[in-house]
Tab-separated table of C-alpha atoms in Angstrom:
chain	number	residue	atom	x	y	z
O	1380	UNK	CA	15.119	-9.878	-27.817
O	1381	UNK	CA	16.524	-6.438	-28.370
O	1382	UNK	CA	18.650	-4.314	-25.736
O	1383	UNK	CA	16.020	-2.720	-24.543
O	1384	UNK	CA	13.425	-5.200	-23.816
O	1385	UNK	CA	16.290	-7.085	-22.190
O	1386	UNK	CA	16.466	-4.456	-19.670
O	1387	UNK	CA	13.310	-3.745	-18.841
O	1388	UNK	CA	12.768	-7.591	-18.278
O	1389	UNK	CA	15.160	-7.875	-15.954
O	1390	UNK	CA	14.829	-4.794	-14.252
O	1391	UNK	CA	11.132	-6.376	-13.643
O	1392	UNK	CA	12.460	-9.730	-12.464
O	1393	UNK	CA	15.056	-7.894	-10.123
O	1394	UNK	CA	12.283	-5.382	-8.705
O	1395	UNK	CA	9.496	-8.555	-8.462
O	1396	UNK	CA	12.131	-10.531	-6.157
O	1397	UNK	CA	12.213	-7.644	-3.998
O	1398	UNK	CA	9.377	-6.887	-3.717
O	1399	UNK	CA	7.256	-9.900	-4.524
O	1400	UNK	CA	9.315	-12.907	-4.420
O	1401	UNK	CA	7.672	-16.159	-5.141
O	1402	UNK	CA	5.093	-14.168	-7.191
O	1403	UNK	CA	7.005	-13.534	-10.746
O	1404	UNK	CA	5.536	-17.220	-11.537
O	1405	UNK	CA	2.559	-16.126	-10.600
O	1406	UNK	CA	2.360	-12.934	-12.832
O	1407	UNK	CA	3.682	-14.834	-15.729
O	1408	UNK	CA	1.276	-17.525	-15.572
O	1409	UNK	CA	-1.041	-14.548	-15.761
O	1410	UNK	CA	0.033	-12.852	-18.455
O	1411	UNK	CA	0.302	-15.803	-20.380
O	1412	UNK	CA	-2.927	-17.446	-19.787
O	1413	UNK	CA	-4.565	-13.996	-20.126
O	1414	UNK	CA	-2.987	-12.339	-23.150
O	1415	UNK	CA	-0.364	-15.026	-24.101
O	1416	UNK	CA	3.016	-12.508	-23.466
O	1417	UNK	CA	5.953	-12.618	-20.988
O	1418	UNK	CA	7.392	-9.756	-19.250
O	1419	UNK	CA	8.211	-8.304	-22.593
O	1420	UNK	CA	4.684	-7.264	-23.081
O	1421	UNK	CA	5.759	-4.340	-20.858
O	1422	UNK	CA	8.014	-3.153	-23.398
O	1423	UNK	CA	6.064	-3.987	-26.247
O	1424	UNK	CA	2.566	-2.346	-24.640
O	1425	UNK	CA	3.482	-0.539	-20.864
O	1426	UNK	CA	-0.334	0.362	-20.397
O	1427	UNK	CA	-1.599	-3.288	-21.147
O	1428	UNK	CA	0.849	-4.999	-18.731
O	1429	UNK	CA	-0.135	-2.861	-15.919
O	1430	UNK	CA	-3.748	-3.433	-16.969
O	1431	UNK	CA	-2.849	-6.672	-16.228
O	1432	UNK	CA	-0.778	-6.221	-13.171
O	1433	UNK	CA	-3.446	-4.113	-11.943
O	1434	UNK	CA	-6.617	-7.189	-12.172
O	1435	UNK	CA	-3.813	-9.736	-10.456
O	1436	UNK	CA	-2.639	-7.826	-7.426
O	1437	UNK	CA	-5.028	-4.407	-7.454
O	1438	UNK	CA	-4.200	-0.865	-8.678
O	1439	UNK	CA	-2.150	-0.109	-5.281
O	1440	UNK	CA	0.697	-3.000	-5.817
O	1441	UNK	CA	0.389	-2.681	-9.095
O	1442	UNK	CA	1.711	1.427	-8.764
O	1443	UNK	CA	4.380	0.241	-6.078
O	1444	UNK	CA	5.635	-2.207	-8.606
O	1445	UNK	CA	6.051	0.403	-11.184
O	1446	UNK	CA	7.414	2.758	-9.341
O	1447	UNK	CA	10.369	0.097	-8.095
O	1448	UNK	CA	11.048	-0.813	-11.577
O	1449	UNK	CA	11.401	2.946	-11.791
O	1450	UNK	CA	13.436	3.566	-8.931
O	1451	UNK	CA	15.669	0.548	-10.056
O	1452	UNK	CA	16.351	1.896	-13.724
O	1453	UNK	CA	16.556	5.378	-12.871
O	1454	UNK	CA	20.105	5.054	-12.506
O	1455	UNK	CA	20.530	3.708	-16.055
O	1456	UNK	CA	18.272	6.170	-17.805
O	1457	UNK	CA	20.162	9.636	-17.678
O	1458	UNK	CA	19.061	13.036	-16.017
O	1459	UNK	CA	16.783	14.582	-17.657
O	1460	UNK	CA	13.627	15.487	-15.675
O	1461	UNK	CA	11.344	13.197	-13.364
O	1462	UNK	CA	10.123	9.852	-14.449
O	1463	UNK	CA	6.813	8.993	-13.267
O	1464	UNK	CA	5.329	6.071	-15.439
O	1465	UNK	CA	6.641	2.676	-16.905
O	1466	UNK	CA	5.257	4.219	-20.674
O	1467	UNK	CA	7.846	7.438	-20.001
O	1468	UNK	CA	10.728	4.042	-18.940
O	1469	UNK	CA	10.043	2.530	-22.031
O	1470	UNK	CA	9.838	5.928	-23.975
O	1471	UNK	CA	13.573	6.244	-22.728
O	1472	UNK	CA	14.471	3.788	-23.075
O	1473	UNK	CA	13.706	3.621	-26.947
O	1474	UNK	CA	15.404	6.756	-27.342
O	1475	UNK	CA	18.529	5.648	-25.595
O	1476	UNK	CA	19.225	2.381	-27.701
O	1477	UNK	CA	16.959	3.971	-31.152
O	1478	UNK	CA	14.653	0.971	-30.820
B	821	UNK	CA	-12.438	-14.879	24.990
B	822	UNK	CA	-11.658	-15.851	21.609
B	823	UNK	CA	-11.567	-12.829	18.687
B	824	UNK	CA	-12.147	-12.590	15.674
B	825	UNK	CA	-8.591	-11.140	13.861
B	826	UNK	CA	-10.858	-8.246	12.106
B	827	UNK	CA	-11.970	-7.726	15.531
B	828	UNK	CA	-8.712	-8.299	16.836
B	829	UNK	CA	-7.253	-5.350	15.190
B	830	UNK	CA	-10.119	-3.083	15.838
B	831	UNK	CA	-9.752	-3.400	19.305
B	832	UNK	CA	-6.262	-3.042	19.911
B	833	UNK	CA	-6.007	-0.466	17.539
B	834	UNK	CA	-8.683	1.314	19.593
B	835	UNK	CA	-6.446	0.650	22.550
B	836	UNK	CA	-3.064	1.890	21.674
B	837	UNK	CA	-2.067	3.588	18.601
B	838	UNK	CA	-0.169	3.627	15.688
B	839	UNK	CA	-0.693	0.478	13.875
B	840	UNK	CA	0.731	-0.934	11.168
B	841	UNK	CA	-0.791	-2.639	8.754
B	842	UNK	CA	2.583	-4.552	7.241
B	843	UNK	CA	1.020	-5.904	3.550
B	844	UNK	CA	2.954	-8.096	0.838
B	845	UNK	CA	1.816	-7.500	-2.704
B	846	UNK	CA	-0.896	-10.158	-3.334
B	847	UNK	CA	-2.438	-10.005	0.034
B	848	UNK	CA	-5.595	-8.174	-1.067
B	849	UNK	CA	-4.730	-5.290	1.671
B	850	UNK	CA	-7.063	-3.042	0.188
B	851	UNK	CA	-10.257	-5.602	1.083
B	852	UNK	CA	-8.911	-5.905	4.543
B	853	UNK	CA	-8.875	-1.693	4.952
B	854	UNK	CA	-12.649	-1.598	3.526
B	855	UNK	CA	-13.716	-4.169	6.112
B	856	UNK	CA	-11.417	-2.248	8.977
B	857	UNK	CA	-12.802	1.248	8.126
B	858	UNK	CA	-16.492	0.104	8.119
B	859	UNK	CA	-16.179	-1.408	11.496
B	860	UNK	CA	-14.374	1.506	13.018
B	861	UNK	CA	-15.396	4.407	11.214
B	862	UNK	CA	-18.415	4.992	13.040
B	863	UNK	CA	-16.459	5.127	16.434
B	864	UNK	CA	-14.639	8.388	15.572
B	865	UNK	CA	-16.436	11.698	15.147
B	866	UNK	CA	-13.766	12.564	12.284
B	867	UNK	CA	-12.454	10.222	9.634
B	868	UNK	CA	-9.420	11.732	7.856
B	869	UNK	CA	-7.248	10.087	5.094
B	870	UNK	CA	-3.816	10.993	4.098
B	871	UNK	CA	-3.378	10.031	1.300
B	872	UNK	CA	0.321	10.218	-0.702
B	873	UNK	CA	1.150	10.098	-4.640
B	874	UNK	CA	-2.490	9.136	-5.732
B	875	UNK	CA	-2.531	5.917	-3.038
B	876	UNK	CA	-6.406	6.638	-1.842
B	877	UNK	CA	-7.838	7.144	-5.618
B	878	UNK	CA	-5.947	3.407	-6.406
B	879	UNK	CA	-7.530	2.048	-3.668
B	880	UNK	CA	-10.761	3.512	-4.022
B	881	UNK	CA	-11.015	2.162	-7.541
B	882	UNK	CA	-10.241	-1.321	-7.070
B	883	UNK	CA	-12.237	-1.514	-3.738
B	884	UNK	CA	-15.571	0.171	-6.108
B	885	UNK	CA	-14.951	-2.674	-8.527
B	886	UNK	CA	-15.573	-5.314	-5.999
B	887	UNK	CA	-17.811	-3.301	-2.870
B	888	UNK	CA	-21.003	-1.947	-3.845
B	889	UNK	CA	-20.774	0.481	-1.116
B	890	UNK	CA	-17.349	2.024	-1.148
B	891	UNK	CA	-18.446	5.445	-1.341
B	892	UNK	CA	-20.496	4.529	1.730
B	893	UNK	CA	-17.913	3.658	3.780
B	894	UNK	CA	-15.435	5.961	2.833
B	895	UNK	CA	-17.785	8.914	2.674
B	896	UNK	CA	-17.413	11.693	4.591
B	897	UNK	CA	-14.148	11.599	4.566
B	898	UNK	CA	-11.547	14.929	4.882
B	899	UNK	CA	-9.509	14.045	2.254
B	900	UNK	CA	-5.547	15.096	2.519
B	901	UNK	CA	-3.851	15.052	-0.666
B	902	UNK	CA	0.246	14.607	-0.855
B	903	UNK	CA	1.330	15.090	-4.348
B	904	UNK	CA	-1.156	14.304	-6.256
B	905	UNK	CA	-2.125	13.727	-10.140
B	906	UNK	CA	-5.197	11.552	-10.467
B	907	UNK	CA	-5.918	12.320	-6.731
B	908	UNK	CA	-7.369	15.962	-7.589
B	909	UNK	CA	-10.281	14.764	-9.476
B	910	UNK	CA	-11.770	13.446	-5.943
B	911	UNK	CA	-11.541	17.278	-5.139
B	912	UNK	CA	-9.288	16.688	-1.517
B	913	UNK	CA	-9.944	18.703	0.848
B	914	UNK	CA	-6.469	19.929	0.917
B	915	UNK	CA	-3.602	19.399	-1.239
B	916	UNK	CA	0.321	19.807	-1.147
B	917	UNK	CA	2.772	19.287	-3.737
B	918	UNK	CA	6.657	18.996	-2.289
B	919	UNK	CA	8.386	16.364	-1.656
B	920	UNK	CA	10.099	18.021	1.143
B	921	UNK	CA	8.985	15.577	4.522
B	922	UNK	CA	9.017	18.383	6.833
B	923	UNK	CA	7.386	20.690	4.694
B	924	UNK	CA	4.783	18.163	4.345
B	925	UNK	CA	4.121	17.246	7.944
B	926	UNK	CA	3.998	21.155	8.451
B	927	UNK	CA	1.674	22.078	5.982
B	928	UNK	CA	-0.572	18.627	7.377
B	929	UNK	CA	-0.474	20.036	11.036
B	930	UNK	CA	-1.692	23.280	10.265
B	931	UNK	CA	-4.256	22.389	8.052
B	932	UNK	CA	-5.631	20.039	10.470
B	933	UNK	CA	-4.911	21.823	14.172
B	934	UNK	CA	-4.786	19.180	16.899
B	935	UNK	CA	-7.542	16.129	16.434
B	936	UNK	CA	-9.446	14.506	19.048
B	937	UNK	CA	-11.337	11.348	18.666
B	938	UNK	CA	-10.058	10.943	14.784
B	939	UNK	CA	-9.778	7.796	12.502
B	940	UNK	CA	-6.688	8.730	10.881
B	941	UNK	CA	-5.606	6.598	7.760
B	942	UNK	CA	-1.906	6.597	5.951
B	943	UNK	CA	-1.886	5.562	2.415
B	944	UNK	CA	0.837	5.650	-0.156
B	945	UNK	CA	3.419	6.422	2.531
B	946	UNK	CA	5.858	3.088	0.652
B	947	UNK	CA	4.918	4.665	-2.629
B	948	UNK	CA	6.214	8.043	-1.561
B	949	UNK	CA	9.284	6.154	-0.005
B	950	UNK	CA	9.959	4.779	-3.595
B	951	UNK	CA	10.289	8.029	-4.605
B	952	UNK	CA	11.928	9.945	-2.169
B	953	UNK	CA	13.893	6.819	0.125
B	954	UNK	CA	16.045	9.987	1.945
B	955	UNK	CA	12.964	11.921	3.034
B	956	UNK	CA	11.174	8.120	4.388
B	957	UNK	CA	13.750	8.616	7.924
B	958	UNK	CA	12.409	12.117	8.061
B	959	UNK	CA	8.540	11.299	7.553
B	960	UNK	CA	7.565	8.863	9.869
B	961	UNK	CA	8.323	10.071	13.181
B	962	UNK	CA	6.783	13.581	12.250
B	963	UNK	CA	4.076	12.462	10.872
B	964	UNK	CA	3.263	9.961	13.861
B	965	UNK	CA	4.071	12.853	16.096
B	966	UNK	CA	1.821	15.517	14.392
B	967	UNK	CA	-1.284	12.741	14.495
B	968	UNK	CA	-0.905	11.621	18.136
B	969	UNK	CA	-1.422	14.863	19.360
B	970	UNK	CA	-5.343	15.067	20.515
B	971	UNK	CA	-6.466	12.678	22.560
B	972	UNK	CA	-8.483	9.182	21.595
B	973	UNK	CA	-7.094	9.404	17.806
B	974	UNK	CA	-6.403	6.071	15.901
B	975	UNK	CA	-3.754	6.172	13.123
B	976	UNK	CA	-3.295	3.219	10.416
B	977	UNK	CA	-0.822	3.008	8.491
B	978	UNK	CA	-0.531	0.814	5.554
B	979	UNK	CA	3.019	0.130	4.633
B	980	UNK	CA	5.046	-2.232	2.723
B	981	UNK	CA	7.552	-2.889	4.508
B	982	UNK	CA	9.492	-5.356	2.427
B	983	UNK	CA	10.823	-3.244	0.268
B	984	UNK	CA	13.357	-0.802	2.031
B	985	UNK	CA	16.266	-1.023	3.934
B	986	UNK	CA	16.585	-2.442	7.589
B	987	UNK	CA	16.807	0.944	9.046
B	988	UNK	CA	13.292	2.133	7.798
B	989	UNK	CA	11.792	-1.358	8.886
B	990	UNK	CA	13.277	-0.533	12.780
B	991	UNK	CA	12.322	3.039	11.904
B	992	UNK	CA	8.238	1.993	10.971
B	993	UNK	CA	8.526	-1.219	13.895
B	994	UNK	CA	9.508	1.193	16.515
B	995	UNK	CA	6.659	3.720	15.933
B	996	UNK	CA	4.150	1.378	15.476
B	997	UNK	CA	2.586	0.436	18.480
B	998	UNK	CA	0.363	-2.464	17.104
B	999	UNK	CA	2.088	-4.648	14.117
B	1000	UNK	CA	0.253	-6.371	11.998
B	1001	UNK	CA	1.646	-8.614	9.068
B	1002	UNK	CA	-0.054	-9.414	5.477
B	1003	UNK	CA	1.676	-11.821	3.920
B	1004	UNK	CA	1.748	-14.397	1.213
B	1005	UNK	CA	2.982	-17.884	0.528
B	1006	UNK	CA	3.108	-18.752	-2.941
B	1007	UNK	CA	2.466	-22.824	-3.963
B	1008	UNK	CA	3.341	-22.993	-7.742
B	1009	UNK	CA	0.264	-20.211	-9.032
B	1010	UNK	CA	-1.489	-20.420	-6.045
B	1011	UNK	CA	-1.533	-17.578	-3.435
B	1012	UNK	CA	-2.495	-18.008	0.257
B	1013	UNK	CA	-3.023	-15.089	2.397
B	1014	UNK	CA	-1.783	-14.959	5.916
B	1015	UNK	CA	-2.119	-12.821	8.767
B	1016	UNK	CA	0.020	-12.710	11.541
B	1017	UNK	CA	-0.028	-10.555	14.472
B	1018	UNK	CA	3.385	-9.249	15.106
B	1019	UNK	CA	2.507	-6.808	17.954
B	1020	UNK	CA	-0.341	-6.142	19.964
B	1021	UNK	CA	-1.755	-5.556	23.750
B	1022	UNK	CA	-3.556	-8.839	23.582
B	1023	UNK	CA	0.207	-10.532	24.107
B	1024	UNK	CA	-2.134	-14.611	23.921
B	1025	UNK	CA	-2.487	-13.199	20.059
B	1026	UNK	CA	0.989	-12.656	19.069
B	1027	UNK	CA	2.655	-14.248	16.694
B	1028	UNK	CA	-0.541	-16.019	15.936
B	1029	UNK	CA	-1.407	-16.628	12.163
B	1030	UNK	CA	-4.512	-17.390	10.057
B	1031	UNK	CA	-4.935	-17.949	6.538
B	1032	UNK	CA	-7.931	-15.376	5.569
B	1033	UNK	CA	-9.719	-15.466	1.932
B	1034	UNK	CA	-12.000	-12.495	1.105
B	1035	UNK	CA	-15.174	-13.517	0.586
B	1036	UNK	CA	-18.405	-11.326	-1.159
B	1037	UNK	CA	-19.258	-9.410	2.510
B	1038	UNK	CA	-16.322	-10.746	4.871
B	1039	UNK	CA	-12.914	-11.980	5.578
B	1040	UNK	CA	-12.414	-15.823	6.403
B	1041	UNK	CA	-9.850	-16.825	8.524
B	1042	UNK	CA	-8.511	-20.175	9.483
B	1043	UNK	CA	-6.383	-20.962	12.034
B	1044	UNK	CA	-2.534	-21.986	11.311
B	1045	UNK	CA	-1.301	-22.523	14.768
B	1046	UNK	CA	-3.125	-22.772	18.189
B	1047	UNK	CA	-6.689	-23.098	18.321
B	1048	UNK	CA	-8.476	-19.263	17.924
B	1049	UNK	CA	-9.062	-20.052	14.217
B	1050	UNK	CA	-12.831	-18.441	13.151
């Protein structure tokens, strides 16, 4: 897995135990029995894994989820401007480690 | 007299008022407001929604996939708009950008005067909290403040409480006169819902619980403890 799928994965697993706990089995069972992908899927395709967020818990969690996966790699992701979606995290986050 | 939960929150949220509506992701909170808002809606000569960072067009979206008459229930509507993106394409009825809480519970109060006899909903206040945790201390009591004004007004607010720090939890608890808790329990990839009412006038109902599954037209609740299962 490469650097920055490995964050993004666990910055997912940290913000689903705080806000969701008991549910990250849930989601993966999801994702895998739906499109056959892990967590990494929201590295690999950001719009398709809140697709699927989105049909599991609704549109609402699925924005509050984002935005704490945001909240909890802001830290990590440098200064420059407002980040608003997981595609502009990953988009970072590809820049930061040249992925 | 036993009562319905649905019913239960109506009524006490006629009675006294804020409430919060406490969800957990999973626990299909928007299909409880749709049922809430068509049963109290028509008891209020004004319906306003507050909506912060897109909440109401989220909600709205996934509640037209399911309901066939959304738009129904939710028309009419005066539509406030805190920072919005996809929000703007439901043309609000008034719109602020900033994430500045006081400047946003100034611009709300004069837009809307004092209220009388308004169904008042908060959406997207956690989202907004995500974004801006400082401004969250500032928010709530102003906003509660600015709403309670007229007389007979009933103010939701749907809030995930979960996810911030104790000191916005006592912060939301200790406005809120009604409390209301969505919750989950997770059994390997099962999810069961649970309500359980936290705080309310009707003291023989709290800390009650029911398990509830949403159903084509209704909620269905079963009793956990005591005997008022429906």
């Amino acid at each position: 897995m490469s650097k920055g799928k490995e964050i993004l994965v666990k910055a997912i697993n940290v913000a689903l135990q705080e806000v969701a706990p008991g549910l990250e089995s849930v989601l993966e069972a999801h994702l895998k029995a739906t499109l056959n992908k892990g967590f990494e899927l929201a590295y690999e395709n950001p719009k398709e894994f809140k697709n699927a967020v989105s049909k599991l818990f609704g549109e609402y969690s699925a924005r509050l989820l984002e935005m704490v996966i945001i909240n909890r790699l802001k830290g990590s992701l440098g200064e420059e401007g407002e980040i608003n979606s997981l595609e502009e995290v990953v988009e970072r986050i590809r820049n930061i480690y040249g992925e | 007299m036993k009562m319905n939960p649905l019913e239960l929150i109506t009524t006490t949220s006629e009675q006294i008022t804020p409430t919060l509506l406490n969800y957990e992701i999973g626990s299909d909170i928007e299909s409880v407001l749709y049922h809430l808002i068509k049963k109290l809606k028509g008891e209020y000569e004004e319906f306003v929604i507050i909506s912060f960072q897109d909440a109401y067009v989220s909600i709205s979206k996934y509640l037209d996939s399911i309901y066939k008459d959304t738009s129904e229930v939710f028309k009419d509507s005066y539509l406030i708009s805190i920072n919005p993106f996809l929000e703007e394409r439901l043309n609000p009825d008034f719109v602020t950008k900033t994430k500045d809480a006081e400047i946003i519970v100034g611009r709300i109060s004069r837009n809307l005067g004092i209220k009388s006899n308004t169904l008042f909903l908060v959406l997207g206040l956690d989202l907004y909290g995500v974004k801006y945790p400082d401004e969250l201390i500032t928010i709530i009591p102003a906003i509660v403040r600015v709403l309670s004004t007229g007389k007979n007004n009933n103010i939701l607010f749907m809030f995930n409480v979960k996810i911030f720090s104790d000191n916005i939890v006592e912060v939301m608890n200790s406005f809120a006169l009604n409390v209301f808790k969505f919750g989950i329990e997770v059994k390997g990839n099962e999810i069961k819902r649970k309500l359980t009412v936290i705080r309310s006038p009707l003291v023989e109902y709290n800390l009650r619980s029911w398990y509830y599954t949403i159903a084509p037209s209704k909620i269905i609740f079963s009793s956990i403890s005591g005997d008022l299962g429906l």
